[in-house]
PDB file of C-alpha atoms in Angstrom:
ATOM      1  CA  ALA A 274      42.703 -16.190 -13.355  1.00 70.00           C
ATOM      2  CA  LEU A 275      43.533 -13.079 -15.432  1.00 82.00           C
ATOM      3  CA  PRO A 276      42.273 -13.737 -18.271  1.00 82.00           C
ATOM      4  CA  THR A 277      38.535 -14.624 -16.734  1.00 81.00           C
ATOM      5  CA  LEU A 278      38.618 -11.619 -14.943  1.00 86.00           C
ATOM      6  CA  ALA A 279      39.704  -9.553 -18.599  1.00 87.00           C
ATOM      7  CA  TRP A 280      36.603 -11.172 -20.173  1.00 85.00           C
ATOM      8  CA  PHE A 281      34.230 -10.436 -17.602  1.00 84.00           C
ATOM      9  CA  ALA A 282      35.031  -7.333 -18.070  1.00 90.00           C
ATOM     10  CA  GLY A 283      34.960  -7.293 -21.069  1.00 89.00           C
ATOM     11  CA  TYR A 284      31.467  -9.143 -20.496  1.00 87.00           C
ATOM     12  CA  LEU A 285      30.168  -5.959 -18.572  1.00 88.00           C
ATOM     13  CA  VAL A 286      31.438  -3.251 -20.715  1.00 92.00           C
ATOM     14  CA  PHE A 287      29.689  -5.419 -24.163  1.00 89.00           C
ATOM     15  CA  LEU A 288      26.358  -6.123 -22.226  1.00 87.00           C
ATOM     16  CA  ARG A 289      26.356  -2.204 -21.394  1.00 91.00           C
ATOM     17  CA  HIS A 290      26.828  -1.287 -25.391  1.00 93.00           C
ATOM     18  CA  PHE A 291      24.489  -3.899 -26.821  1.00 91.00           C
ATOM     19  CA  VAL A 292      21.559  -4.098 -24.708  1.00 88.00           C
ATOM     20  CA  PRO A 293      20.155  -0.724 -24.660  1.00 90.00           C
ATOM     21  CA  ARG A 294      20.844  -0.640 -28.615  1.00 92.00           C
ATOM     22  CA  LEU A 295      19.467  -3.951 -29.305  1.00 90.00           C
ATOM     23  CA  ARG A 296      16.407  -2.780 -27.103  1.00 88.00           C
ATOM     24  CA  HIS A 297      15.447  -0.049 -29.672  1.00 92.00           C
ATOM     25  CA  ARG A 298      15.966  -1.855 -32.463  1.00 92.00           C
ATOM     26  CA  ALA A 299      13.588  -4.569 -31.385  1.00 89.00           C
ATOM     27  CA  GLY A 300      10.949  -1.992 -30.389  1.00 88.00           C
ATOM     28  CA  ALA A 301      11.698  -0.118 -34.077  1.00 91.00           C
ATOM     29  CA  SER A 302      11.823  -3.865 -35.880  1.00 89.00           C
ATOM     30  CA  ALA A 303       8.518  -4.873 -34.120  1.00 88.00           C
ATOM     31  CA  SER A 304       6.728  -1.118 -35.188  1.00 89.00           C
ATOM     32  CA  ALA A 305       7.594  -1.474 -38.888  1.00 91.00           C
ATOM     33  CA  HIS A 306       6.393  -5.410 -38.802  1.00 89.00           C
ATOM     34  CA  SER A 307       3.521  -4.230 -37.141  1.00 88.00           C
ATOM     35  CA  THR A 308       2.781  -1.316 -39.407  1.00 88.00           C
ATOM     36  CA  LEU A 309       3.568  -3.140 -42.301  1.00 88.00           C
ATOM     37  CA  VAL A 310       1.088  -6.345 -41.516  1.00 87.00           C
ATOM     38  CA  GLY A 311      -1.515  -3.137 -40.352  1.00 86.00           C
ATOM     39  CA  ARG A 312      -1.192  -1.930 -44.176  1.00 85.00           C
ATOM     40  CA  ILE A 313      -1.697  -5.275 -46.087  1.00 84.00           C
ATOM     41  CA  VAL A 314      -4.544  -6.419 -43.437  1.00 85.00           C
ATOM     42  CA  ASP A 315      -5.762  -3.254 -44.029  1.00 82.00           C
ATOM     43  CA  THR A 316      -5.697  -3.304 -47.980  1.00 80.00           C
ATOM     44  CA  TYR A 317      -7.111  -7.120 -48.191  1.00 80.00           C
ATOM     45  CA  SER A 318      -9.968  -6.097 -45.417  1.00 83.00           C
ATOM     46  CA  ASN A 319     -11.013  -3.427 -47.717  1.00 80.00           C
ATOM     47  CA  ILE A 320      -9.962  -5.168 -51.147  1.00 80.00           C
ATOM     48  CA  LEU A 321     -13.646  -4.208 -53.210  1.00 82.00           C
ATOM     49  CA  THR A 322     -13.152  -0.953 -52.304  1.00 81.00           C
ATOM     50  CA  ILE A 323     -10.106  -0.615 -53.458  1.00 76.00           C
ATOM     51  CA  LYS A 324     -10.490  -2.404 -56.725  1.00 78.00           C
ATOM     52  CA  LEU A 325     -13.250   0.091 -57.642  1.00 80.00           C
ATOM     53  CA  PHE A 326     -11.814   3.716 -55.874  1.00 81.00           C
ATOM     54  CA  ALA A 327      -8.253   3.449 -55.214  1.00 78.00           C
ATOM     55  CA  ASP A 328      -5.467   4.095 -57.947  1.00 81.00           C
ATOM     56  CA  PRO A 329      -2.944   0.717 -57.712  1.00 79.00           C
ATOM     57  CA  ARG A 330      -0.229   3.138 -57.744  1.00 83.00           C
ATOM     58  CA  ASP A 331      -1.210   4.733 -54.422  1.00 82.00           C
ATOM     59  CA  GLN A 332      -1.771   1.574 -52.879  1.00 77.00           C
ATOM     60  CA  ASP A 333       1.254  -0.136 -54.126  1.00 80.00           C
ATOM     61  CA  ALA A 334       3.032   3.319 -52.387  1.00 84.00           C
ATOM     62  CA  TYR A 335       1.341   2.589 -49.343  1.00 82.00           C
ATOM     63  CA  VAL A 336       2.222  -0.596 -48.843  1.00 82.00           C
ATOM     64  CA  GLY A 337       5.544  -0.277 -50.222  1.00 85.00           C
ATOM     65  CA  ASP A 338       6.368   2.384 -48.240  1.00 89.00           C
ATOM     66  CA  ALA A 339       5.889  -0.261 -45.409  1.00 88.00           C
ATOM     67  CA  VAL A 340       7.639  -2.713 -46.808  1.00 89.00           C
ATOM     68  CA  HIS A 341      10.626  -0.821 -47.450  1.00 91.00           C
ATOM     69  CA  ARG A 342      10.663   0.459 -43.897  1.00 92.00           C
ATOM     70  CA  HIS A 343      10.318  -2.857 -42.367  1.00 90.00           C
ATOM     71  CA  ASP A 344      13.423  -4.499 -44.527  1.00 91.00           C
ATOM     72  CA  ARG A 345      15.205  -1.075 -43.165  1.00 93.00           C
ATOM     73  CA  GLU A 346      14.417  -1.925 -39.845  1.00 93.00           C
ATOM     74  CA  GLN A 347      14.755  -5.373 -39.714  1.00 91.00           C
ATOM     75  CA  ARG A 348      18.938  -5.161 -41.530  1.00 93.00           C
ATOM     76  CA  ALA A 349      19.745  -2.381 -38.868  1.00 94.00           C
ATOM     77  CA  HIS A 350      18.464  -5.307 -35.805  1.00 92.00           C
ATOM     78  CA  MET A 351      19.965  -7.894 -37.729  1.00 91.00           C
ATOM     79  CA  ARG A 352      23.039  -6.347 -38.210  1.00 93.00           C
ATOM     80  CA  LEU A 353      23.379  -5.406 -34.872  1.00 93.00           C
ATOM     81  CA  ILE A 354      22.630  -9.015 -33.501  1.00 90.00           C
ATOM     82  CA  THR A 355      25.315  -9.883 -35.756  1.00 91.00           C
ATOM     83  CA  GLY A 356      27.698  -7.885 -34.837  1.00 92.00           C
ATOM     84  CA  PHE A 357      26.450  -9.240 -30.730  1.00 89.00           C
ATOM     85  CA  MET A 358      27.178 -12.189 -31.928  1.00 87.00           C
ATOM     86  CA  PHE A 359      30.867 -11.337 -33.586  1.00 91.00           C
ATOM     87  CA  CYS A 360      32.068  -9.681 -30.642  1.00 90.00           C
ATOM     88  CA  LEU A 361      31.115 -12.251 -28.162  1.00 86.00           C
ATOM     89  CA  THR A 362      32.849 -14.753 -30.315  1.00 85.00           C
ATOM     90  CA  LEU A 363      35.589 -12.700 -30.206  1.00 90.00           C
ATOM     91  CA  MET A 364      35.941 -11.971 -26.402  1.00 88.00           C
ATOM     92  CA  ASN A 365      35.575 -16.029 -26.057  1.00 85.00           C
ATOM     93  CA  THR A 366      38.168 -16.832 -28.483  1.00 85.00           C
ATOM     94  CA  MET A 367      40.431 -14.273 -26.481  1.00 88.00           C
ATOM     95  CA  LEU A 368      39.991 -15.913 -23.379  1.00 86.00           C
ATOM     96  CA  MET A 369      40.697 -19.529 -24.850  1.00 86.00           C
ATOM     97  CA  ALA A 370      43.800 -18.402 -26.375  1.00 87.00           C
ATOM     98  CA  GLY A 371      44.491 -15.917 -23.451  1.00 87.00           C
ATOM     99  CA  THR A 372      44.335 -19.232 -21.352  1.00 84.00           C
ATOM    100  CA  ALA A 373      46.386 -21.154 -23.596  1.00 85.00           C
ATOM    101  CA  ALA A 374      48.980 -18.707 -23.588  1.00 88.00           C
ATOM    102  CA  ILE A 375      49.700 -18.203 -19.994  1.00 87.00           C
ATOM    103  CA  GLY A 376      49.169 -21.964 -19.567  1.00 86.00           C
ATOM    104  CA  LEU A 377      51.874 -23.035 -22.161  1.00 87.00           C
ATOM    105  CA  ALA A 378      53.970 -19.887 -20.466  1.00 89.00           C
ATOM    106  CA  LEU A 379      53.564 -21.565 -17.298  1.00 88.00           C
ATOM    107  CA  TRP A 380      54.268 -25.064 -18.116  1.00 87.00           C
ATOM    108  CA  VAL A 381      57.452 -24.086 -20.444  1.00 89.00           C
ATOM    109  CA  HIS A 382      58.986 -22.522 -17.356  1.00 90.00           C
ATOM    110  CA  GLY A 383      58.134 -25.571 -15.373  1.00 88.00           C
ATOM    111  CA  ALA A 384      55.687 -23.508 -12.977  1.00 86.00           C
ATOM    112  CA  ILE A 385      53.107 -26.213 -13.475  1.00 83.00           C
ATOM    113  CA  ASP A 386      52.390 -29.744 -15.032  1.00 85.00           C
ATOM    114  CA  VAL A 387      51.280 -30.520 -18.294  1.00 81.00           C
ATOM    115  CA  GLY A 388      48.238 -31.830 -17.151  1.00 82.00           C
ATOM    116  CA  ALA A 389      46.907 -28.427 -15.180  1.00 80.00           C
ATOM    117  CA  VAL A 390      46.759 -27.240 -19.006  1.00 77.00           C
ATOM    118  CA  ALA A 391      45.259 -30.346 -20.061  1.00 79.00           C
ATOM    119  CA  MET A 392      42.710 -29.664 -17.792  1.00 78.00           C
ATOM    120  CA  ALA A 393      42.339 -25.420 -18.274  1.00 77.00           C
ATOM    121  CA  LEU A 394      41.447 -25.862 -21.801  1.00 75.00           C
ATOM    122  CA  PRO A 395      38.783 -27.920 -22.082  1.00 77.00           C
ATOM    123  CA  LEU A 396      37.622 -25.923 -18.657  1.00 75.00           C
ATOM    124  CA  THR A 397      37.750 -22.920 -20.314  1.00 75.00           C
ATOM    125  CA  TRP A 398      36.463 -23.746 -23.383  1.00 71.00           C
ATOM    126  CA  SER A 399      33.400 -25.653 -21.782  1.00 70.00           C
ATOM    127  CA  GLY A 400      32.991 -21.960 -19.796  1.00 64.00           C
ATOM    128  CA  ASP A 401      32.686 -20.293 -23.239  1.00 58.00           C
ATOM    129  CA  ASN A 402      30.477 -22.152 -25.151  1.00 61.00           C
ATOM    130  CA  SER A 403      27.885 -21.997 -22.295  1.00 65.00           C
ATOM    131  CA  LEU A 404      27.833 -18.675 -21.411  1.00 62.00           C
ATOM    132  CA  ALA A 405      27.275 -18.093 -25.401  1.00 60.00           C
ATOM    133  CA  ASP A 406      25.134 -20.033 -25.474  1.00 65.00           C
ATOM    134  CA  GLN A 407      23.216 -18.849 -22.198  1.00 67.00           C
ATOM    135  CA  ALA A 408      23.881 -15.005 -24.101  1.00 65.00           C
ATOM    136  CA  ALA A 409      22.388 -16.473 -27.400  1.00 63.00           C
ATOM    137  CA  ILE A 410      19.035 -17.851 -25.318  1.00 67.00           C
ATOM    138  CA  LYS A 411      19.054 -14.352 -23.682  1.00 65.00           C
ATOM    139  CA  LEU A 412      19.458 -12.341 -26.971  1.00 62.00           C
ATOM    140  CA  ARG A 413      16.301 -14.484 -28.625  1.00 63.00           C
ATOM    141  CA  GLU A 414      13.899 -14.277 -25.263  1.00 65.00           C
ATOM    142  CA  PHE A 415      14.403 -10.468 -25.123  1.00 63.00           C
ATOM    143  CA  VAL A 416      13.945  -9.831 -28.350  1.00 59.00           C
ATOM    144  CA  MET A 417      11.110 -12.487 -28.365  1.00 60.00           C
ATOM    145  CA  GLN A 418       9.475 -10.157 -25.230  1.00 61.00           C
ATOM    146  CA  THR A 419      10.459  -6.717 -26.599  1.00 59.00           C
ATOM    147  CA  ASP A 420       7.934  -7.649 -29.774  1.00 56.00           C
ATOM    148  CA  LEU A 421       5.317  -9.062 -27.637  1.00 55.00           C
ATOM    149  CA  ASN A 422       5.366  -6.307 -25.593  1.00 58.00           C
ATOM    150  CA  TYR A 423       4.908  -3.812 -28.370  1.00 57.00           C
ATOM    151  CA  LEU A 424       2.324  -6.024 -29.987  1.00 54.00           C
ATOM    152  CA  TRP A 425       0.480  -5.695 -26.336  1.00 54.00           C
ATOM    153  CA  SER A 426       0.737  -2.231 -26.410  1.00 57.00           C
ATOM    154  CA  THR A 427      -0.453  -1.322 -29.873  1.00 54.00           C
ATOM    155  CA  PHE A 428      -3.424  -3.799 -29.810  1.00 51.00           C
ATOM    156  CA  GLN A 429      -4.026  -2.584 -26.647  1.00 52.00           C
ATOM    157  CA  ALA A 430      -4.280   1.705 -27.996  1.00 51.00           C
ATOM    158  CA  GLY A 431      -6.076   0.489 -30.974  1.00 49.00           C
ATOM    159  CA  THR A 432      -8.653  -1.387 -28.625  1.00 45.00           C
ATOM    160  CA  SER A 433      -9.279   1.928 -26.415  1.00 44.00           C
ATOM    161  CA  ASP A 434     -13.089   2.053 -26.689  1.00 44.00           C
ATOM    162  CA  GLY A 435     -13.251  -1.786 -24.912  1.00 45.00           C
ATOM    163  CA  GLN A 436     -15.593  -2.618 -27.645  1.00 46.00           C
ATOM    164  CA  GLY A 437     -13.368  -5.395 -29.297  1.00 45.00           C
ATOM    165  CA  THR A 438     -14.379  -7.855 -31.499  1.00 45.00           C
ATOM    166  CA  GLY A 439     -14.325 -11.487 -32.001  1.00 43.00           C
ATOM    167  CA  THR A 440     -11.018 -11.306 -34.080  1.00 44.00           C
ATOM    168  CA  SER A 441      -9.615  -8.959 -31.902  1.00 49.00           C
ATOM    169  CA  ARG A 442     -10.196 -10.776 -28.491  1.00 50.00           C
ATOM    170  CA  ARG A 443      -8.890 -14.053 -29.765  1.00 47.00           C
ATOM    171  CA  CYS A 444      -5.848 -11.670 -30.652  1.00 52.00           C
ATOM    172  CA  ALA A 445      -5.376 -10.604 -27.375  1.00 54.00           C
ATOM    173  CA  GLY A 446      -6.129 -14.332 -25.687  1.00 54.00           C
ATOM    174  CA  LEU A 447      -3.451 -15.251 -28.086  1.00 50.00           C
ATOM    175  CA  ILE A 448      -0.988 -12.491 -27.161  1.00 53.00           C
ATOM    176  CA  GLN A 449      -1.772 -12.850 -23.539  1.00 56.00           C
ATOM    177  CA  TRP A 450      -1.113 -16.879 -23.700  1.00 55.00           C
ATOM    178  CA  LEU A 451       2.449 -16.132 -25.677  1.00 54.00           C
ATOM    179  CA  ALA A 452       3.151 -13.600 -22.513  1.00 57.00           C
ATOM    180  CA  THR A 453       2.542 -15.600 -20.035  1.00 61.00           C
ATOM    181  CA  THR A 454       3.528 -19.415 -20.832  1.00 56.00           C
ATOM    182  CA  GLY A 455       6.869 -18.758 -22.821  1.00 55.00           C
ATOM    183  CA  ALA A 456       5.757 -20.762 -25.895  1.00 48.00           C
ATOM    184  CA  HIS A 457       6.961 -17.622 -28.112  1.00 47.00           C
ATOM    185  CA  ARG A 458      10.591 -18.681 -26.423  1.00 49.00           C
ATOM    186  CA  ASN A 459      10.294 -22.395 -28.382  1.00 48.00           C
ATOM    187  CA  ALA A 460       9.992 -20.781 -31.710  1.00 47.00           C
ATOM    188  CA  GLY A 461      13.295 -19.640 -32.284  1.00 43.00           C
TER     189      GLY A 461
END
Protein backbone atom coordinates (compact mmCIF):
# COMPACT_ATOMS: atom_id res chain seq x y z
CA ALA A 1 0.00 0.00 0.00
CA LEU A 2 2.91 2.36 0.68
CA PRO A 3 4.16 2.55 -2.95
CA THR A 4 0.60 3.10 -4.19
CA LEU A 5 -0.05 5.90 -1.69
CA ALA A 6 3.26 7.52 -2.63
CA TRP A 7 2.30 7.21 -6.30
CA PHE A 8 -1.10 8.88 -5.74
CA ALA A 9 0.51 11.72 -3.77
CA GLY A 10 3.08 12.15 -6.54
CA TYR A 11 0.36 12.04 -9.16
CA LEU A 12 -1.56 14.87 -7.50
CA VAL A 13 1.60 17.00 -7.38
CA PHE A 14 2.31 15.97 -10.97
CA LEU A 15 -1.14 17.13 -12.16
CA ARG A 16 -0.90 20.37 -10.19
CA HIS A 17 2.41 21.10 -11.89
CA PHE A 18 1.62 20.10 -15.47
CA VAL A 19 -2.05 20.89 -16.14
CA PRO A 20 -1.85 24.72 -15.89
CA ARG A 21 1.34 24.76 -17.95
CA LEU A 22 -0.18 22.48 -20.58
CA ARG A 23 -3.26 24.71 -20.78
CA HIS A 24 -1.08 27.76 -21.38
CA ARG A 25 1.16 26.04 -23.94
CA ALA A 26 -1.79 24.54 -25.81
CA GLY A 27 -3.41 27.95 -26.09
CA ALA A 28 -0.18 29.57 -27.30
CA SER A 29 0.38 26.76 -29.81
CA ALA A 30 -3.19 27.04 -31.11
CA SER A 31 -2.83 30.81 -31.42
CA ALA A 32 0.41 30.49 -33.38
CA HIS A 33 -1.15 27.85 -35.64
CA SER A 34 -4.17 30.05 -36.28
CA THR A 35 -1.93 33.01 -37.13
CA LEU A 36 0.15 30.89 -39.50
CA VAL A 37 -2.86 29.47 -41.33
CA GLY A 38 -4.46 32.92 -41.47
CA ARG A 39 -1.39 34.47 -43.05
CA ILE A 40 -1.04 31.69 -45.59
CA VAL A 41 -4.72 31.87 -46.52
CA ASP A 42 -4.51 35.66 -46.69
CA THR A 43 -1.55 35.39 -49.06
CA TYR A 44 -3.26 32.90 -51.34
CA SER A 45 -6.57 34.78 -51.28
CA ASN A 46 -4.87 37.97 -52.45
CA ILE A 47 -2.27 36.38 -54.71
CA LEU A 48 -2.97 38.62 -57.72
CA THR A 49 -2.61 41.80 -55.68
CA ILE A 50 0.50 40.46 -54.00
CA LYS A 51 2.10 39.51 -57.30
CA LEU A 52 1.42 42.97 -58.71
CA PHE A 53 2.22 45.24 -55.78
CA ALA A 54 3.95 43.44 -52.90
CA ASP A 55 7.66 43.15 -52.31
CA PRO A 56 8.54 39.41 -52.18
CA ARG A 57 10.89 39.97 -49.23
CA ASP A 58 8.13 41.65 -47.21
CA GLN A 59 5.70 38.85 -48.01
CA ASP A 60 8.28 36.19 -47.13
CA ALA A 61 8.98 37.96 -43.84
CA TYR A 62 5.24 38.26 -43.14
CA VAL A 63 4.66 34.52 -43.46
CA GLY A 64 8.15 33.60 -42.17
CA ASP A 65 7.51 35.33 -38.84
CA ALA A 66 4.35 33.27 -38.38
CA VAL A 67 6.20 30.06 -39.30
CA HIS A 68 8.97 30.76 -36.78
CA ARG A 69 6.49 31.65 -34.03
CA HIS A 70 4.49 28.51 -34.76
CA ASP A 71 7.60 26.32 -34.65
CA ARG A 72 8.77 27.92 -31.41
CA GLU A 73 5.37 27.50 -29.70
CA GLN A 74 4.94 23.95 -31.03
CA ARG A 75 8.40 22.92 -29.77
CA ALA A 76 7.67 24.37 -26.33
CA HIS A 77 4.32 22.56 -26.24
CA MET A 78 5.78 19.22 -27.33
CA ARG A 79 8.68 19.61 -24.88
CA LEU A 80 6.15 19.98 -22.05
CA ILE A 81 4.16 16.96 -23.27
CA THR A 82 7.40 14.96 -23.41
CA GLY A 83 8.16 15.99 -19.83
CA PHE A 84 4.62 15.01 -18.83
CA MET A 85 4.97 11.53 -20.33
CA PHE A 86 8.52 11.08 -18.97
CA CYS A 87 7.47 11.97 -15.42
CA LEU A 88 4.43 9.71 -15.62
CA THR A 89 6.57 6.82 -16.87
CA LEU A 90 9.14 7.48 -14.13
CA MET A 91 6.45 7.47 -11.44
CA ASN A 92 4.99 4.23 -12.81
CA THR A 93 8.45 2.64 -12.87
CA MET A 94 9.06 3.71 -9.29
CA LEU A 95 5.71 2.20 -8.27
CA MET A 96 6.67 -1.11 -9.89
CA ALA A 97 10.15 -1.09 -8.36
CA GLY A 98 8.80 -0.14 -4.93
CA THR A 99 6.17 -2.87 -5.04
CA ALA A 100 8.76 -5.43 -6.16
CA ALA A 101 11.29 -4.37 -3.49
CA ILE A 102 8.76 -4.50 -0.66
CA GLY A 103 7.34 -7.78 -1.93
CA LEU A 104 10.77 -9.40 -2.18
CA ALA A 105 11.82 -8.09 1.24
CA LEU A 106 8.66 -9.47 2.85
CA TRP A 107 9.08 -12.80 1.02
CA VAL A 108 12.73 -13.12 2.10
CA HIS A 109 11.71 -12.56 5.73
CA GLY A 110 8.88 -15.08 5.40
CA ALA A 111 6.11 -12.55 5.98
CA ILE A 112 4.31 -13.39 2.72
CA ASP A 113 4.18 -16.25 0.28
CA VAL A 114 5.83 -16.08 -3.14
CA GLY A 115 2.35 -16.21 -4.70
CA ALA A 116 1.50 -12.84 -3.15
CA VAL A 117 4.54 -11.28 -4.85
CA ALA A 118 3.63 -13.04 -8.10
CA MET A 119 0.11 -11.59 -7.84
CA ALA A 120 1.08 -8.05 -6.77
CA LEU A 121 3.49 -7.34 -9.62
CA PRO A 122 1.12 -8.03 -12.55
CA LEU A 123 -1.66 -6.10 -10.78
CA THR A 124 0.66 -3.14 -10.34
CA TRP A 125 1.82 -3.45 -13.95
CA SER A 126 -1.72 -3.48 -15.34
CA GLY A 127 -2.73 -0.61 -13.05
CA ASP A 128 0.28 1.42 -14.20
CA ASN A 129 -0.45 0.82 -17.84
CA SER A 130 -4.15 1.59 -17.62
CA LEU A 131 -3.51 4.77 -15.62
CA ALA A 132 -0.80 5.88 -18.07
CA ASP A 133 -3.10 5.16 -21.02
CA GLN A 134 -5.94 7.09 -19.41
CA ALA A 135 -3.62 10.01 -18.66
CA ALA A 136 -2.41 10.08 -22.28
CA ILE A 137 -5.99 9.96 -23.58
CA LYS A 138 -7.11 12.75 -21.25
CA LEU A 139 -4.08 14.83 -22.23
CA ARG A 140 -4.86 14.43 -25.94
CA GLU A 141 -8.55 15.30 -25.35
CA PHE A 142 -7.54 18.33 -23.28
CA VAL A 143 -5.18 19.61 -25.97
CA MET A 144 -7.71 19.03 -28.76
CA GLN A 145 -10.49 20.74 -26.78
CA THR A 146 -8.22 23.70 -26.04
CA ASP A 147 -7.45 24.00 -29.75
CA LEU A 148 -11.17 23.83 -30.63
CA ASN A 149 -12.11 26.40 -27.98
CA TYR A 150 -9.45 28.77 -29.26
CA LEU A 151 -10.47 28.19 -32.87
CA TRP A 152 -14.11 28.86 -32.05
CA SER A 153 -13.36 32.06 -30.09
CA THR A 154 -11.10 33.29 -32.90
CA PHE A 155 -13.79 32.54 -35.46
CA GLN A 156 -16.46 34.33 -33.42
CA ALA A 157 -14.22 37.39 -33.01
CA GLY A 158 -13.60 37.47 -36.77
CA THR A 159 -17.33 37.34 -37.66
CA SER A 160 -18.70 39.66 -34.99
CA ASP A 161 -20.81 41.52 -37.55
CA GLY A 162 -22.98 38.45 -38.10
CA GLN A 163 -22.48 38.68 -41.86
CA GLY A 164 -20.71 35.36 -42.36
CA THR A 165 -19.92 34.19 -45.85
CA GLY A 166 -20.82 30.71 -47.03
CA THR A 167 -17.27 29.59 -46.25
CA SER A 168 -17.34 31.04 -42.74
CA ARG A 169 -20.72 29.41 -42.05
CA ARG A 170 -19.29 26.05 -43.17
CA CYS A 171 -16.26 26.58 -40.92
CA ALA A 172 -18.54 27.43 -38.00
CA GLY A 173 -20.57 24.30 -38.67
CA LEU A 174 -17.43 22.16 -38.78
CA ILE A 175 -16.07 23.61 -35.53
CA GLN A 176 -19.42 23.08 -33.78
CA TRP A 177 -19.70 19.54 -35.13
CA LEU A 178 -16.20 18.67 -33.92
CA ALA A 179 -16.84 20.16 -30.50
CA THR A 180 -20.21 18.45 -29.99
CA THR A 181 -19.52 15.03 -31.48
CA GLY A 182 -16.03 14.55 -30.13
CA ALA A 183 -14.87 13.36 -33.58
CA HIS A 184 -11.59 15.22 -33.03
CA ARG A 185 -10.75 12.78 -30.22
CA ASN A 186 -10.31 9.99 -32.76
CA ALA A 187 -7.87 12.03 -34.81
CA GLY A 188 -4.81 11.25 -32.69
